Amino acid sequence: MDGLVLALMIPFIGTTLGSGFVFFMKEEMPAKLQKTLLGFASGVMVAASIWSLLIPSMEMCSGMGKAAVVPAAVGLLAGMAFLLLLDTITPHLHIGNALPEGPHAHLSRTAMLALAVTIHNIPEGMAVGVVIAGALQGGDWISPTAAMAMSLGIAIQNIPEGAIISMPMRAAGGSRMKSFIMGTLSGAVEPIGGLVVILLASITTPIIPYLLGFAAGAMFYVVIEELIPEASEGEHSNLSTIGFAIGFVIMMVMDVVLG
């Protein structure tokens, strides 16, 4: 039980540490650094989606022959559709954008930034939760160390991500403490979402391959819709490419070596 709680909380701790950067940095994060970190986060999420989610989903269904790809494919499309729905019905503001997205709402820029990041963090929490659920079921598809590798990988990319969240909130007019709290709270959805997925998987074990694909699809949506466009806009986009490569390799190595 202690290991389960730790695995769920590690990504949240990463967000908290990153949000704390607001106390040590200037009001605005340098554009070069932000693009590098956005690329890094994208690389971690893509690698985690492939090695920790899609491949285990197909391995769990290996007895289905060529149809083993179906749960992963169905889950991936459902995950992307779910995030698209959240993106459509939730008023939010992406970092660096002047105009909010979603339905009109009388919310502050800080609140809408926080909602955008909360949407972003939902799939990460689900990904950690479903990998832990798969490890709890036993079998050779997902080991406890692989679940911990997933948790650590998400936590590593949450550290720069937390800084990327809290710094614009500070620049938007919030105090350092308020920006830190909002950045930290945006990561609280991760352990909550992970726990919900674990409880759901414990009730219906056969759904785990679909949930693995679902989490991968949700993370792909965030990368394609938000991270890559923000990282590629304007100058210094080559830094985001370098960051992507580093993040991808780190997560791939962690998953293969620890898994």
Coordinates of C-alpha atoms in Angstrom, one line a residue, residues 39-256:
G39 CA 10.1 19.8 -26.1
F40 CA 11.4 17.8 -23.2
A41 CA 7.9 17.3 -21.8
S42 CA 6.7 16.2 -25.2
G43 CA 9.4 13.7 -25.6
V44 CA 8.8 12.1 -22.2
M45 CA 5.0 11.8 -22.9
V46 CA 5.4 10.3 -26.3
A47 CA 8.0 7.7 -25.1
A48 CA 5.8 6.9 -22.1
S49 CA 2.8 6.4 -24.3
I50 CA 4.6 4.0 -26.6
W51 CA 6.7 1.9 -24.1
S52 CA 4.6 2.1 -21.0
L53 CA 1.1 2.1 -22.4
L54 CA 0.6 1.0 -26.1
I55 CA 3.1 -1.9 -26.1
P56 CA 1.9 -3.4 -22.8
S57 CA -1.7 -3.1 -24.0
M58 CA -0.9 -5.2 -27.1
E59 CA 1.2 -7.6 -25.0
M60 CA -1.7 -8.2 -22.6
C61 CA -3.9 -9.2 -25.6
S62 CA -1.3 -11.4 -27.4
G63 CA -3.6 -14.3 -27.2
M64 CA -5.9 -12.5 -29.6
G65 CA -3.4 -12.8 -32.5
K66 CA -3.4 -10.0 -34.9
A67 CA -6.5 -8.6 -33.2
A68 CA -4.3 -7.7 -30.2
V69 CA -3.9 -4.2 -31.6
V70 CA -7.7 -3.6 -31.4
P71 CA -7.9 -2.6 -27.6
A72 CA -4.9 -0.3 -28.0
A73 CA -6.3 1.3 -31.1
V74 CA -9.8 1.7 -29.7
G75 CA -8.5 3.0 -26.4
L76 CA -6.2 5.5 -28.1
L77 CA -9.0 7.0 -30.3
A78 CA -11.3 7.1 -27.2
G79 CA -8.6 8.9 -25.2
M80 CA -8.1 11.5 -27.9
A81 CA -11.8 12.0 -28.2
F82 CA -12.2 12.4 -24.4
L83 CA -9.5 15.2 -24.3
L84 CA -11.1 16.9 -27.3
L85 CA -14.4 17.0 -25.5
L86 CA -12.8 18.4 -22.4
D87 CA -10.9 20.9 -24.5
T88 CA -14.2 22.0 -26.1
I89 CA -16.4 22.3 -23.0
T90 CA -13.9 23.8 -20.6
P91 CA -13.0 27.5 -20.6
H92 CA -9.2 27.7 -20.6
L93 CA -6.2 29.7 -21.7
H94 CA -3.0 28.2 -23.2
I95 CA 0.3 29.7 -22.1
G96 CA 1.4 32.4 -24.5
N97 CA -2.1 32.9 -26.1
A98 CA -4.1 36.1 -25.7
L99 CA -7.5 34.7 -26.3
P100 CA -9.1 31.9 -24.2
E101 CA -10.6 28.7 -25.7
G102 CA -13.8 26.9 -24.9
P103 CA -17.2 28.5 -23.8
H104 CA -17.2 32.1 -22.6
A105 CA -16.8 32.4 -18.8
H106 CA -16.1 35.3 -16.4
L107 CA -12.8 33.8 -15.1
S108 CA -9.5 35.5 -14.5
R109 CA -6.5 34.7 -16.8
T110 CA -4.9 32.9 -13.9
A111 CA -7.9 30.7 -13.4
M112 CA -8.1 29.8 -17.1
L113 CA -4.4 29.1 -17.2
A114 CA -4.9 26.7 -14.3
L115 CA -7.8 25.0 -16.1
A116 CA -5.7 24.5 -19.2
V117 CA -2.9 22.9 -17.2
T118 CA -5.5 20.7 -15.3
I119 CA -6.8 19.4 -18.6
H120 CA -3.1 18.7 -19.5
N121 CA -2.5 16.8 -16.2
I122 CA -5.5 14.5 -16.4
P123 CA -4.0 12.1 -18.9
E124 CA -0.7 12.0 -17.0
G125 CA -2.5 10.9 -13.8
M126 CA -4.5 8.3 -15.7
A127 CA -1.4 7.0 -17.3
V128 CA 0.3 6.4 -13.9
G129 CA -2.8 4.9 -12.5
V130 CA -3.4 2.4 -15.3
V131 CA 0.2 1.3 -15.3
I132 CA 0.0 0.7 -11.5
A133 CA -3.3 -1.1 -12.0
G134 CA -1.6 -3.4 -14.6
A135 CA 1.3 -4.1 -12.2
L136 CA -1.2 -5.0 -9.4
Q137 CA -2.8 -7.6 -11.7
G138 CA 0.5 -9.5 -11.9
G139 CA 1.7 -11.1 -15.1
D140 CA 4.7 -10.3 -17.3
W141 CA 3.2 -7.3 -19.1
I142 CA 3.8 -4.6 -16.5
S143 CA 6.2 -5.0 -13.6
P144 CA 6.1 -3.0 -10.3
T145 CA 9.5 -1.4 -11.4
A146 CA 7.9 -0.5 -14.8
A147 CA 5.1 1.2 -12.9
M148 CA 7.6 3.1 -10.8
A149 CA 9.6 4.1 -13.9
M150 CA 6.4 5.5 -15.4
S151 CA 5.7 7.5 -12.2
L152 CA 9.3 8.8 -12.1
G153 CA 9.2 9.7 -15.8
I154 CA 6.1 11.8 -15.4
A155 CA 7.5 13.4 -12.3
I156 CA 10.7 14.4 -14.2
Q157 CA 8.8 16.1 -16.9
N158 CA 6.5 17.7 -14.3
I159 CA 9.4 19.6 -12.7
P160 CA 10.0 21.9 -15.7
E161 CA 6.3 21.8 -16.5
G162 CA 5.5 23.1 -13.0
A163 CA 7.8 26.1 -13.7
I164 CA 6.2 26.7 -17.1
I165 CA 2.8 26.8 -15.3
S166 CA 3.7 29.0 -12.3
M167 CA 5.8 31.6 -14.2
P168 CA 3.1 32.8 -16.6
M169 CA 0.7 33.0 -13.7
R170 CA 3.2 35.3 -11.9
A171 CA 3.6 37.3 -15.1
A172 CA -0.2 37.6 -15.4
G173 CA -0.2 39.5 -12.1
G174 CA -0.4 36.9 -9.4
S175 CA 1.8 37.0 -6.3
R176 CA 4.6 34.4 -6.1
M177 CA 2.8 32.5 -3.4
K178 CA -0.5 32.5 -5.3
S179 CA 1.3 31.4 -8.5
F180 CA 3.0 28.6 -6.6
I181 CA -0.2 27.4 -5.0
M182 CA -2.1 27.4 -8.3
G183 CA 0.7 25.6 -10.1
T184 CA 0.8 23.0 -7.3
L185 CA -2.9 22.5 -7.2
S186 CA -3.0 22.0 -11.0
G187 CA -1.0 18.8 -10.4
A188 CA -3.4 17.5 -7.7
V189 CA -5.6 16.0 -10.4
E190 CA -2.9 13.5 -11.2
P191 CA -3.0 11.3 -8.1
I192 CA -6.8 11.7 -8.0
G193 CA -7.1 10.6 -11.6
G194 CA -4.7 7.8 -11.1
L195 CA -6.6 6.5 -8.1
V196 CA -9.9 6.6 -10.0
V197 CA -8.4 4.5 -12.8
I198 CA -7.0 2.0 -10.3
L199 CA -10.4 1.6 -8.7
L200 CA -12.1 1.2 -12.1
A201 CA -9.5 -1.4 -13.3
S202 CA -9.9 -3.4 -10.0
I203 CA -13.6 -3.8 -10.8
T204 CA -13.2 -4.7 -14.4
T205 CA -9.8 -6.3 -15.1
P206 CA -10.4 -7.0 -18.8
I207 CA -10.7 -3.2 -19.4
I208 CA -7.0 -2.6 -18.6
P209 CA -5.7 -2.9 -22.2
Y210 CA -8.3 -0.4 -23.3
L211 CA -7.4 2.0 -20.4
L212 CA -3.7 1.8 -21.4
G213 CA -4.6 2.8 -24.9
F214 CA -7.0 5.5 -23.6
A215 CA -4.2 7.1 -21.5
A216 CA -1.9 7.0 -24.4
G217 CA -4.4 8.7 -26.7
A218 CA -5.1 11.4 -24.1
M219 CA -1.4 12.1 -23.7
F220 CA -0.9 12.2 -27.5
Y221 CA -3.7 14.7 -27.7
V222 CA -2.0 17.0 -25.2
V223 CA 1.4 16.7 -27.1
I224 CA -0.1 17.4 -30.5
E225 CA -2.7 20.0 -29.5
E226 CA -0.7 22.0 -27.0
L227 CA 2.9 21.2 -26.4
I228 CA 4.3 20.9 -29.9
P229 CA 2.6 24.0 -31.3
E230 CA 3.8 26.1 -28.4
A231 CA 7.3 24.7 -28.7
S232 CA 7.5 25.2 -32.4
E233 CA 6.0 28.8 -32.6
G234 CA 8.4 31.6 -33.4
E235 CA 12.2 31.5 -33.0
H236 CA 14.4 28.8 -31.3
S237 CA 12.1 25.9 -32.3
N238 CA 15.3 23.8 -32.8
L239 CA 15.7 23.9 -29.1
S240 CA 12.4 22.2 -28.6
T241 CA 13.5 19.5 -31.0
I242 CA 16.6 18.9 -29.0
G243 CA 14.5 18.9 -25.8
F244 CA 12.1 16.4 -27.3
A245 CA 15.0 14.0 -28.2
I246 CA 16.5 14.2 -24.7
G247 CA 13.1 13.7 -23.0
F248 CA 12.2 10.8 -25.3
V249 CA 15.5 9.0 -24.8
I250 CA 15.4 9.4 -21.0
M251 CA 11.9 8.0 -20.7
M252 CA 12.7 5.2 -23.2
V253 CA 15.8 4.2 -21.3
M254 CA 14.1 4.3 -17.9
D255 CA 11.2 2.2 -19.1
V256 CA 13.4 -0.5 -20.8

